[in-house]
């Protein structure tokens, strides 16, 4: 069955205005370029180059923009920040995502279909409530302009991507291509990780030199980066490859390549939490098959646990044997549950310690406002633009996990709503994946999306990649958007079926 856009219009005249606007823009910029070239002014030429880029973003097809954001996010901004230390490039993909709002608005204006069902649906409702809570929590706590600028990338700027996928502004064939390309991105992490391990980590004098292994994700060559975010992406890529292979949609050579390279990258990167989640990911996806085939399930689980033990043993031999304080992998895992844990430099508390610190300062002290609504967006973040309120207050970083970021910045209410977004999205994807009217390959990807969203909920207290990692935010918007799209597609099919049934019942007496 052909998958249509959610709000379809076949009016040829609706395309005239963007084309005319594009032609006028090209004419104006061409004239300005000629003038600048005639006078030889370097600054004007630089400004015009920026205008060319802006103009391309505004007039390029939505599909081009999504692909551009994908490649910039997963393969370009990370290495630029790692090798050149230009962390500002993270804003590039976020700002391009904002530009997609123009496509969304034009699409809704052209459409003759009412958008009220979309607005009141849970797929749109809970994200809207979340963004309103973020704004409210910030406004009531004497915000600084720098807080808005710093945290806008974390909270606001990637959501237009979800709308693009939800409204069907790109073909569903392209969504499949994005998932397939994600597997290629996973493969490309290994050569990058090999370089980072042998030429950066091996020469590093840091206490945890393995932090330098982050693939093409964002980070600093001297201080580490988003290794956990990279690990999360590898988990989703491996699950996608295995699921498509089991469904007969992917060649066995490709799935072997994705799995082997991903496991190799995990071994080099030292991401214990991600490794421990491998059985969880497979168990969530194949839970029904495990119940139907208990004997095979036991064998698979044994293999998965042996794989986990093997990777953790590799960590001990590959990474920990050269540290000053030689500690077993088991001890390092158990240390994460120590409420007194603090890094040797003293600038980072353990996960349990950080959560306990928030409880003591807000809940136990009876501070109702900051317990429920936090201190506002950007309160735990520092950059060249400005420093959040809480950064100066504590000697340690309060933003080591997404849970502590949410609790400190938008309180218990914001944290609960964000969990609802993930669980509601997972539920939507799960229900859509059961419907026979959805093409088989999309049902597979919807089930992958279900597991991915559940995994995001589970890892909220593990790391902060839910808000600080653009690649993970792209994945989150893709999974939320594809679930919402197919949910509305199924609803529209049911509505059309009901109408046809009513029409037939009305026509029956006349036929008789």
PDB file of N, CA, C and O in Angstrom, residues 122-123 127 159 162 165 179 182 232-233 235-237 239-240 277 280-281 284-285 287 402 415 417-433 444-461 465-466 471-485 487:
ATOM      1  N   UNK A 122      -1.197  12.534  21.239  1.00  0.00           N
ATOM      2  CA  UNK A 122      -0.132  12.439  22.244  1.00  0.00           C
ATOM      3  C   UNK A 122       1.245  12.608  21.622  1.00  0.00           C
ATOM      4  O   UNK A 122       2.188  13.051  22.292  1.00  0.00           O
ATOM      5  N   UNK A 123       1.379  12.286  20.324  1.00  0.00           N
ATOM      6  CA  UNK A 123       2.670  12.413  19.648  1.00  0.00           C
ATOM      7  C   UNK A 123       3.139  13.862  19.606  1.00  0.00           C
ATOM      8  O   UNK A 123       4.340  14.135  19.616  1.00  0.00           O
ATOM      9  N   UNK A 127       5.373  16.449  23.710  1.00  0.00           N
ATOM     10  CA  UNK A 127       6.513  17.335  23.432  1.00  0.00           C
ATOM     11  C   UNK A 127       6.183  18.807  23.618  1.00  0.00           C
ATOM     12  O   UNK A 127       7.020  19.574  24.116  1.00  0.00           O
ATOM     13  N   UNK A 159      13.643  19.599  17.519  1.00  0.00           N
ATOM     14  CA  UNK A 159      12.274  19.102  17.421  1.00  0.00           C
ATOM     15  C   UNK A 159      11.645  19.262  16.027  1.00  0.00           C
ATOM     16  O   UNK A 159      10.782  18.448  15.650  1.00  0.00           O
ATOM     17  N   UNK A 162      11.457  16.015  14.168  1.00  0.00           N
ATOM     18  CA  UNK A 162      10.360  15.111  14.493  1.00  0.00           C
ATOM     19  C   UNK A 162       9.111  15.460  13.690  1.00  0.00           C
ATOM     20  O   UNK A 162       8.409  14.579  13.190  1.00  0.00           O
ATOM     21  N   UNK A 165       9.384  14.176  10.076  1.00  0.00           N
ATOM     22  CA  UNK A 165       9.097  12.740   9.963  1.00  0.00           C
ATOM     23  C   UNK A 165       7.638  12.444  10.293  1.00  0.00           C
ATOM     24  O   UNK A 165       7.019  11.592   9.655  1.00  0.00           O
ATOM     25  N   UNK A 179      17.929   4.690   7.911  1.00  0.00           N
ATOM     26  CA  UNK A 179      18.271   3.588   8.815  1.00  0.00           C
ATOM     27  C   UNK A 179      19.412   2.747   8.232  1.00  0.00           C
ATOM     28  O   UNK A 179      20.314   2.308   8.972  1.00  0.00           O
ATOM     29  N   UNK A 182      22.614   4.577   8.651  1.00  0.00           N
ATOM     30  CA  UNK A 182      23.064   4.537  10.038  1.00  0.00           C
ATOM     31  C   UNK A 182      23.982   3.341  10.274  1.00  0.00           C
ATOM     32  O   UNK A 182      24.965   3.439  11.026  1.00  0.00           O
ATOM     33  N   UNK A 232      25.597   4.003  22.338  1.00  0.00           N
ATOM     34  CA  UNK A 232      24.148   3.877  22.172  1.00  0.00           C
ATOM     35  C   UNK A 232      23.797   3.734  20.691  1.00  0.00           C
ATOM     36  O   UNK A 232      22.976   2.889  20.313  1.00  0.00           O
ATOM     37  N   UNK A 233      24.418   4.547  19.854  1.00  0.00           N
ATOM     38  CA  UNK A 233      24.158   4.467  18.409  1.00  0.00           C
ATOM     39  C   UNK A 233      24.560   3.098  17.868  1.00  0.00           C
ATOM     40  O   UNK A 233      23.862   2.511  17.031  1.00  0.00           O
ATOM     41  N   UNK A 235      24.557   0.256  19.481  1.00  0.00           N
ATOM     42  CA  UNK A 235      23.535  -0.704  19.897  1.00  0.00           C
ATOM     43  C   UNK A 235      22.345  -0.690  18.944  1.00  0.00           C
ATOM     44  O   UNK A 235      21.853  -1.737  18.511  1.00  0.00           O
ATOM     45  N   UNK A 236      21.874   0.519  18.612  1.00  0.00           N
ATOM     46  CA  UNK A 236      20.713   0.648  17.721  1.00  0.00           C
ATOM     47  C   UNK A 236      21.056   0.159  16.316  1.00  0.00           C
ATOM     48  O   UNK A 236      20.243  -0.503  15.653  1.00  0.00           O
ATOM     49  N   UNK A 237      22.272   0.465  15.851  1.00  0.00           N
ATOM     50  CA  UNK A 237      22.692   0.031  14.508  1.00  0.00           C
ATOM     51  C   UNK A 237      22.782  -1.494  14.439  1.00  0.00           C
ATOM     52  O   UNK A 237      22.346  -2.105  13.455  1.00  0.00           O
ATOM     53  N   UNK A 239      21.160  -3.663  16.353  1.00  0.00           N
ATOM     54  CA  UNK A 239      19.802  -4.187  16.417  1.00  0.00           C
ATOM     55  C   UNK A 239      19.092  -4.046  15.070  1.00  0.00           C
ATOM     56  O   UNK A 239      18.394  -4.966  14.623  1.00  0.00           O
ATOM     57  N   UNK A 240      19.288  -2.902  14.415  1.00  0.00           N
ATOM     58  CA  UNK A 240      18.683  -2.680  13.089  1.00  0.00           C
ATOM     59  C   UNK A 240      19.174  -3.718  12.095  1.00  0.00           C
ATOM     60  O   UNK A 240      18.387  -4.307  11.335  1.00  0.00           O
ATOM     61  N   UNK A 277      24.106  -3.404  28.370  1.00  0.00           N
ATOM     62  CA  UNK A 277      22.770  -3.265  27.775  1.00  0.00           C
ATOM     63  C   UNK A 277      22.559  -4.166  26.552  1.00  0.00           C
ATOM     64  O   UNK A 277      21.433  -4.256  26.046  1.00  0.00           O
ATOM     65  N   UNK A 280      19.881  -6.658  27.077  1.00  0.00           N
ATOM     66  CA  UNK A 280      18.613  -5.951  27.262  1.00  0.00           C
ATOM     67  C   UNK A 280      18.004  -5.581  25.916  1.00  0.00           C
ATOM     68  O   UNK A 280      16.798  -5.764  25.688  1.00  0.00           O
ATOM     69  N   UNK A 281      18.831  -5.082  25.005  1.00  0.00           N
ATOM     70  CA  UNK A 281      18.356  -4.673  23.679  1.00  0.00           C
ATOM     71  C   UNK A 281      17.782  -5.872  22.917  1.00  0.00           C
ATOM     72  O   UNK A 281      16.660  -5.811  22.390  1.00  0.00           O
ATOM     73  N   UNK A 284      14.532  -7.173  24.641  1.00  0.00           N
ATOM     74  CA  UNK A 284      13.346  -6.351  24.409  1.00  0.00           C
ATOM     75  C   UNK A 284      12.778  -6.573  23.009  1.00  0.00           C
ATOM     76  O   UNK A 284      11.558  -6.656  22.830  1.00  0.00           O
ATOM     77  N   UNK A 285      13.649  -6.686  22.026  1.00  0.00           N
ATOM     78  CA  UNK A 285      13.169  -6.826  20.646  1.00  0.00           C
ATOM     79  C   UNK A 285      12.551  -8.201  20.403  1.00  0.00           C
ATOM     80  O   UNK A 285      11.507  -8.326  19.743  1.00  0.00           O
ATOM     81  N   UNK A 287      11.434 -10.435  22.718  1.00  0.00           N
ATOM     82  CA  UNK A 287      10.820 -10.966  23.939  1.00  0.00           C
ATOM     83  C   UNK A 287       9.710 -11.971  23.640  1.00  0.00           C
ATOM     84  O   UNK A 287       9.563 -12.963  24.358  1.00  0.00           O
ATOM     85  N   UNK A 402      21.469  12.777  32.165  1.00  0.00           N
ATOM     86  CA  UNK A 402      20.266  13.477  31.719  1.00  0.00           C
ATOM     87  C   UNK A 402      19.250  13.618  32.850  1.00  0.00           C
ATOM     88  O   UNK A 402      18.506  14.597  32.911  1.00  0.00           O
ATOM     89  N   UNK A 415      11.077  16.206  34.275  1.00  0.00           N
ATOM     90  CA  UNK A 415      11.627  14.855  34.164  1.00  0.00           C
ATOM     91  C   UNK A 415      10.525  13.843  33.864  1.00  0.00           C
ATOM     92  O   UNK A 415      10.678  12.975  32.988  1.00  0.00           O
ATOM     93  N   UNK A 417       7.561  14.398  32.455  1.00  0.00           N
ATOM     94  CA  UNK A 417       6.999  14.605  31.112  1.00  0.00           C
ATOM     95  C   UNK A 417       7.937  14.055  30.051  1.00  0.00           C
ATOM     96  O   UNK A 417       7.480  13.457  29.060  1.00  0.00           O
ATOM     97  N   UNK A 418       9.242  14.214  30.238  1.00  0.00           N
ATOM     98  CA  UNK A 418      10.192  13.679  29.247  1.00  0.00           C
ATOM     99  C   UNK A 418      10.119  12.154  29.199  1.00  0.00           C
ATOM    100  O   UNK A 418      10.170  11.553  28.113  1.00  0.00           O
ATOM    101  N   UNK A 419       9.979  11.515  30.350  1.00  0.00           N
ATOM    102  CA  UNK A 419       9.817  10.062  30.378  1.00  0.00           C
ATOM    103  C   UNK A 419       8.534   9.660  29.660  1.00  0.00           C
ATOM    104  O   UNK A 419       8.504   8.670  28.907  1.00  0.00           O
ATOM    105  N   UNK A 420       7.454  10.432  29.873  1.00  0.00           N
ATOM    106  CA  UNK A 420       6.182  10.145  29.205  1.00  0.00           C
ATOM    107  C   UNK A 420       6.345  10.240  27.689  1.00  0.00           C
ATOM    108  O   UNK A 420       5.788   9.425  26.938  1.00  0.00           O
ATOM    109  N   UNK A 421       7.112  11.231  27.210  1.00  0.00           N
ATOM    110  CA  UNK A 421       7.363  11.365  25.759  1.00  0.00           C
ATOM    111  C   UNK A 421       7.991  10.091  25.210  1.00  0.00           C
ATOM    112  O   UNK A 421       7.558   9.545  24.192  1.00  0.00           O
ATOM    113  N   UNK A 422       9.012   9.587  25.901  1.00  0.00           N
ATOM    114  CA  UNK A 422       9.717   8.394  25.425  1.00  0.00           C
ATOM    115  C   UNK A 422       8.831   7.153  25.493  1.00  0.00           C
ATOM    116  O   UNK A 422       8.776   6.364  24.534  1.00  0.00           O
ATOM    117  N   UNK A 423       8.132   6.964  26.615  1.00  0.00           N
ATOM    118  CA  UNK A 423       7.284   5.772  26.769  1.00  0.00           C
ATOM    119  C   UNK A 423       6.073   5.826  25.848  1.00  0.00           C
ATOM    120  O   UNK A 423       5.664   4.803  25.277  1.00  0.00           O
ATOM    121  N   UNK A 424       5.489   7.019  25.686  1.00  0.00           N
ATOM    122  CA  UNK A 424       4.352   7.176  24.786  1.00  0.00           C
ATOM    123  C   UNK A 424       4.779   6.919  23.345  1.00  0.00           C
ATOM    124  O   UNK A 424       4.064   6.263  22.569  1.00  0.00           O
ATOM    125  N   UNK A 425       5.960   7.421  22.974  1.00  0.00           N
ATOM    126  CA  UNK A 425       6.482   7.170  21.630  1.00  0.00           C
ATOM    127  C   UNK A 425       6.752   5.693  21.390  1.00  0.00           C
ATOM    128  O   UNK A 425       6.470   5.163  20.308  1.00  0.00           O
ATOM    129  N   UNK A 426       7.293   5.018  22.418  1.00  0.00           N
ATOM    130  CA  UNK A 426       7.547   3.581  22.300  1.00  0.00           C
ATOM    131  C   UNK A 426       6.236   2.818  22.133  1.00  0.00           C
ATOM    132  O   UNK A 426       6.139   1.891  21.319  1.00  0.00           O
ATOM    133  N   UNK A 427       5.208   3.206  22.892  1.00  0.00           N
ATOM    134  CA  UNK A 427       3.896   2.563  22.799  1.00  0.00           C
ATOM    135  C   UNK A 427       3.269   2.780  21.416  1.00  0.00           C
ATOM    136  O   UNK A 427       2.722   1.853  20.813  1.00  0.00           O
ATOM    137  N   UNK A 428       3.387   3.998  20.903  1.00  0.00           N
ATOM    138  CA  UNK A 428       2.854   4.307  19.577  1.00  0.00           C
ATOM    139  C   UNK A 428       3.528   3.462  18.501  1.00  0.00           C
ATOM    140  O   UNK A 428       2.873   2.897  17.615  1.00  0.00           O
ATOM    141  N   UNK A 429       4.848   3.351  18.565  1.00  0.00           N
ATOM    142  CA  UNK A 429       5.595   2.549  17.588  1.00  0.00           C
ATOM    143  C   UNK A 429       5.229   1.074  17.694  1.00  0.00           C
ATOM    144  O   UNK A 429       5.081   0.382  16.680  1.00  0.00           O
ATOM    145  N   UNK A 430       5.077   0.585  18.916  1.00  0.00           N
ATOM    146  CA  UNK A 430       4.744  -0.823  19.131  1.00  0.00           C
ATOM    147  C   UNK A 430       3.388  -1.171  18.527  1.00  0.00           C
ATOM    148  O   UNK A 430       3.221  -2.199  17.863  1.00  0.00           O
ATOM    149  N   UNK A 431       2.405  -0.294  18.757  1.00  0.00           N
ATOM    150  CA  UNK A 431       1.063  -0.543  18.216  1.00  0.00           C
ATOM    151  C   UNK A 431       1.057  -0.473  16.692  1.00  0.00           C
ATOM    152  O   UNK A 431       0.407  -1.283  16.023  1.00  0.00           O
ATOM    153  N   UNK A 432       1.776   0.510  16.136  1.00  0.00           N
ATOM    154  CA  UNK A 432       1.822   0.639  14.675  1.00  0.00           C
ATOM    155  C   UNK A 432       2.503  -0.565  14.039  1.00  0.00           C
ATOM    156  O   UNK A 432       2.135  -0.996  12.940  1.00  0.00           O
ATOM    157  N   UNK A 433       3.520  -1.123  14.717  1.00  0.00           N
ATOM    158  CA  UNK A 433       4.264  -2.261  14.169  1.00  0.00           C
ATOM    159  C   UNK A 433       3.402  -3.517  14.074  1.00  0.00           C
ATOM    160  O   UNK A 433       3.734  -4.443  13.329  1.00  0.00           O
ATOM    161  N   UNK A 444       9.368  -3.575  10.940  1.00  0.00           N
ATOM    162  CA  UNK A 444      10.642  -3.930  11.583  1.00  0.00           C
ATOM    163  C   UNK A 444      11.287  -2.690  12.195  1.00  0.00           C
ATOM    164  O   UNK A 444      11.725  -2.703  13.351  1.00  0.00           O
ATOM    165  N   UNK A 445      11.338  -1.607  11.418  1.00  0.00           N
ATOM    166  CA  UNK A 445      11.972  -0.371  11.898  1.00  0.00           C
ATOM    167  C   UNK A 445      11.179   0.256  13.043  1.00  0.00           C
ATOM    168  O   UNK A 445      11.761   0.888  13.941  1.00  0.00           O
ATOM    169  N   UNK A 446       9.870   0.093  13.028  1.00  0.00           N
ATOM    170  CA  UNK A 446       9.054   0.586  14.146  1.00  0.00           C
ATOM    171  C   UNK A 446       9.373  -0.180  15.424  1.00  0.00           C
ATOM    172  O   UNK A 446       9.436   0.411  16.513  1.00  0.00           O
ATOM    173  N   UNK A 447       9.581  -1.488  15.314  1.00  0.00           N
ATOM    174  CA  UNK A 447       9.950  -2.265  16.505  1.00  0.00           C
ATOM    175  C   UNK A 447      11.339  -1.873  17.002  1.00  0.00           C
ATOM    176  O   UNK A 447      11.584  -1.826  18.212  1.00  0.00           O
ATOM    177  N   UNK A 448      12.250  -1.584  16.069  1.00  0.00           N
ATOM    178  CA  UNK A 448      13.568  -1.069  16.470  1.00  0.00           C
ATOM    179  C   UNK A 448      13.407   0.265  17.197  1.00  0.00           C
ATOM    180  O   UNK A 448      14.046   0.519  18.226  1.00  0.00           O
ATOM    181  N   UNK A 449      12.526   1.124  16.657  1.00  0.00           N
ATOM    182  CA  UNK A 449      12.256   2.405  17.305  1.00  0.00           C
ATOM    183  C   UNK A 449      11.676   2.240  18.696  1.00  0.00           C
ATOM    184  O   UNK A 449      12.003   3.002  19.614  1.00  0.00           O
ATOM    185  N   UNK A 450      10.817   1.249  18.878  1.00  0.00           N
ATOM    186  CA  UNK A 450      10.253   0.975  20.197  1.00  0.00           C
ATOM    187  C   UNK A 450      11.356   0.668  21.198  1.00  0.00           C
ATOM    188  O   UNK A 450      11.398   1.236  22.297  1.00  0.00           O
ATOM    189  N   UNK A 451      12.252  -0.224  20.819  1.00  0.00           N
ATOM    190  CA  UNK A 451      13.366  -0.595  21.703  1.00  0.00           C
ATOM    191  C   UNK A 451      14.278   0.609  21.952  1.00  0.00           C
ATOM    192  O   UNK A 451      14.729   0.847  23.079  1.00  0.00           O
ATOM    193  N   UNK A 452      14.548   1.380  20.891  1.00  0.00           N
ATOM    194  CA  UNK A 452      15.416   2.553  21.037  1.00  0.00           C
ATOM    195  C   UNK A 452      14.863   3.568  22.019  1.00  0.00           C
ATOM    196  O   UNK A 452      15.595   4.104  22.860  1.00  0.00           O
ATOM    197  N   UNK A 453      13.570   3.836  21.952  1.00  0.00           N
ATOM    198  CA  UNK A 453      12.954   4.802  22.863  1.00  0.00           C
ATOM    199  C   UNK A 453      12.921   4.273  24.296  1.00  0.00           C
ATOM    200  O   UNK A 453      13.131   5.034  25.253  1.00  0.00           O
ATOM    201  N   UNK A 454      12.652   2.984  24.454  1.00  0.00           N
ATOM    202  CA  UNK A 454      12.708   2.389  25.796  1.00  0.00           C
ATOM    203  C   UNK A 454      14.127   2.467  26.355  1.00  0.00           C
ATOM    204  O   UNK A 454      14.326   2.743  27.543  1.00  0.00           O
ATOM    205  N   UNK A 455      15.097   2.246  25.477  1.00  0.00           N
ATOM    206  CA  UNK A 455      16.500   2.314  25.905  1.00  0.00           C
ATOM    207  C   UNK A 455      16.879   3.736  26.314  1.00  0.00           C
ATOM    208  O   UNK A 455      17.654   3.939  27.270  1.00  0.00           O
ATOM    209  N   UNK A 456      16.345   4.727  25.613  1.00  0.00           N
ATOM    210  CA  UNK A 456      16.603   6.113  26.006  1.00  0.00           C
ATOM    211  C   UNK A 456      16.040   6.392  27.400  1.00  0.00           C
ATOM    212  O   UNK A 456      16.664   7.100  28.203  1.00  0.00           O
ATOM    213  N   UNK A 457      14.868   5.836  27.700  1.00  0.00           N
ATOM    214  CA  UNK A 457      14.279   6.022  29.028  1.00  0.00           C
ATOM    215  C   UNK A 457      15.127   5.337  30.098  1.00  0.00           C
ATOM    216  O   UNK A 457      15.348   5.883  31.186  1.00  0.00           O
ATOM    217  N   UNK A 458      15.637   4.147  29.784  1.00  0.00           N
ATOM    218  CA  UNK A 458      16.434   3.387  30.749  1.00  0.00           C
ATOM    219  C   UNK A 458      17.762   4.074  31.046  1.00  0.00           C
ATOM    220  O   UNK A 458      18.256   4.035  32.179  1.00  0.00           O
ATOM    221  N   UNK A 459      18.338   4.741  30.052  1.00  0.00           N
ATOM    222  CA  UNK A 459      19.685   5.325  30.193  1.00  0.00           C
ATOM    223  C   UNK A 459      19.678   6.786  30.635  1.00  0.00           C
ATOM    224  O   UNK A 459      20.723   7.431  30.593  1.00  0.00           O
ATOM    225  N   UNK A 460      18.548   7.298  31.056  1.00  0.00           N
ATOM    226  CA  UNK A 460      18.497   8.707  31.481  1.00  0.00           C
ATOM    227  C   UNK A 460      19.496   9.009  32.596  1.00  0.00           C
ATOM    228  O   UNK A 460      20.079  10.099  32.646  1.00  0.00           O
ATOM    229  N   UNK A 461      19.689   8.059  33.504  1.00  0.00           N
ATOM    230  CA  UNK A 461      20.612   8.299  34.622  1.00  0.00           C
ATOM    231  C   UNK A 461      22.009   7.765  34.335  1.00  0.00           C
ATOM    232  O   UNK A 461      22.865   7.760  35.220  1.00  0.00           O
ATOM    233  N   UNK A 465      23.735  12.136  27.067  1.00  0.00           N
ATOM    234  CA  UNK A 465      23.676  12.250  25.606  1.00  0.00           C
ATOM    235  C   UNK A 465      22.273  12.547  25.077  1.00  0.00           C
ATOM    236  O   UNK A 465      22.119  12.932  23.926  1.00  0.00           O
ATOM    237  N   UNK A 466      21.240  12.382  25.905  1.00  0.00           N
ATOM    238  CA  UNK A 466      19.886  12.704  25.465  1.00  0.00           C
ATOM    239  C   UNK A 466      19.747  14.174  25.065  1.00  0.00           C
ATOM    240  O   UNK A 466      18.938  14.516  24.199  1.00  0.00           O
ATOM    241  N   UNK A 471      23.786  13.669  17.489  1.00  0.00           N
ATOM    242  CA  UNK A 471      23.418  12.421  16.814  1.00  0.00           C
ATOM    243  C   UNK A 471      22.321  11.646  17.538  1.00  0.00           C
ATOM    244  O   UNK A 471      21.412  11.109  16.897  1.00  0.00           O
ATOM    245  N   UNK A 472      22.385  11.597  18.856  1.00  0.00           N
ATOM    246  CA  UNK A 472      21.360  10.865  19.613  1.00  0.00           C
ATOM    247  C   UNK A 472      20.033  11.610  19.536  1.00  0.00           C
ATOM    248  O   UNK A 472      18.964  10.985  19.449  1.00  0.00           O
ATOM    249  N   UNK A 473      20.070  12.934  19.545  1.00  0.00           N
ATOM    250  CA  UNK A 473      18.827  13.681  19.394  1.00  0.00           C
ATOM    251  C   UNK A 473      18.219  13.456  18.006  1.00  0.00           C
ATOM    252  O   UNK A 473      16.995  13.356  17.872  1.00  0.00           O
ATOM    253  N   UNK A 474      19.057  13.361  16.981  1.00  0.00           N
ATOM    254  CA  UNK A 474      18.555  13.042  15.633  1.00  0.00           C
ATOM    255  C   UNK A 474      17.852  11.681  15.653  1.00  0.00           C
ATOM    256  O   UNK A 474      16.738  11.537  15.112  1.00  0.00           O
ATOM    257  N   UNK A 475      18.490  10.687  16.261  1.00  0.00           N
ATOM    258  CA  UNK A 475      17.886   9.359  16.346  1.00  0.00           C
ATOM    259  C   UNK A 475      16.566   9.396  17.104  1.00  0.00           C
ATOM    260  O   UNK A 475      15.587   8.749  16.709  1.00  0.00           O
ATOM    261  N   UNK A 476      16.539  10.139  18.199  1.00  0.00           N
ATOM    262  CA  UNK A 476      15.319  10.238  19.002  1.00  0.00           C
ATOM    263  C   UNK A 476      14.184  10.840  18.187  1.00  0.00           C
ATOM    264  O   UNK A 476      13.053  10.344  18.208  1.00  0.00           O
ATOM    265  N   UNK A 477      14.458  11.904  17.433  1.00  0.00           N
ATOM    266  CA  UNK A 477      13.424  12.538  16.613  1.00  0.00           C
ATOM    267  C   UNK A 477      12.973  11.613  15.480  1.00  0.00           C
ATOM    268  O   UNK A 477      11.791  11.580  15.129  1.00  0.00           O
ATOM    269  N   UNK A 478      13.900  10.851  14.924  1.00  0.00           N
ATOM    270  CA  UNK A 478      13.552   9.893  13.875  1.00  0.00           C
ATOM    271  C   UNK A 478      12.610   8.821  14.420  1.00  0.00           C
ATOM    272  O   UNK A 478      11.585   8.497  13.797  1.00  0.00           O
ATOM    273  N   UNK A 479      12.922   8.285  15.593  1.00  0.00           N
ATOM    274  CA  UNK A 479      12.109   7.213  16.168  1.00  0.00           C
ATOM    275  C   UNK A 479      10.739   7.721  16.600  1.00  0.00           C
ATOM    276  O   UNK A 479       9.720   7.060  16.386  1.00  0.00           O
ATOM    277  N   UNK A 480      10.698   8.913  17.203  1.00  0.00           N
ATOM    278  CA  UNK A 480       9.409   9.493  17.587  1.00  0.00           C
ATOM    279  C   UNK A 480       8.581   9.846  16.356  1.00  0.00           C
ATOM    280  O   UNK A 480       7.371   9.585  16.299  1.00  0.00           O
ATOM    281  N   UNK A 481       9.222  10.430  15.346  1.00  0.00           N
ATOM    282  CA  UNK A 481       8.510  10.879  14.159  1.00  0.00           C
ATOM    283  C   UNK A 481       7.957   9.747  13.323  1.00  0.00           C
ATOM    284  O   UNK A 481       6.817   9.806  12.852  1.00  0.00           O
ATOM    285  N   UNK A 482       8.746   8.675  13.136  1.00  0.00           N
ATOM    286  CA  UNK A 482       8.261   7.571  12.311  1.00  0.00           C
ATOM    287  C   UNK A 482       7.092   6.850  12.987  1.00  0.00           C
ATOM    288  O   UNK A 482       6.135   6.431  12.327  1.00  0.00           O
ATOM    289  N   UNK A 483       7.134   6.740  14.312  1.00  0.00           N
ATOM    290  CA  UNK A 483       6.019   6.124  15.027  1.00  0.00           C
ATOM    291  C   UNK A 483       4.744   6.928  14.888  1.00  0.00           C
ATOM    292  O   UNK A 483       3.661   6.380  14.647  1.00  0.00           O
ATOM    293  N   UNK A 484       4.880   8.260  15.032  1.00  0.00           N
ATOM    294  CA  UNK A 484       3.707   9.132  14.907  1.00  0.00           C
ATOM    295  C   UNK A 484       3.144   9.103  13.492  1.00  0.00           C
ATOM    296  O   UNK A 484       1.923   9.085  13.300  1.00  0.00           O
ATOM    297  N   UNK A 485       4.021   9.080  12.481  1.00  0.00           N
ATOM    298  CA  UNK A 485       3.559   9.057  11.095  1.00  0.00           C
ATOM    299  C   UNK A 485       2.703   7.823  10.821  1.00  0.00           C
ATOM    300  O   UNK A 485       1.594   7.920  10.284  1.00  0.00           O
ATOM    301  N   UNK A 487       1.259   5.834  12.913  1.00  0.00           N
ATOM    302  CA  UNK A 487       0.061   5.818  13.755  1.00  0.00           C
ATOM    303  C   UNK A 487      -1.066   6.603  13.089  1.00  0.00           C
ATOM    304  O   UNK A 487      -2.224   6.142  13.025  1.00  0.00           O
TER     305      UNK A 487
END
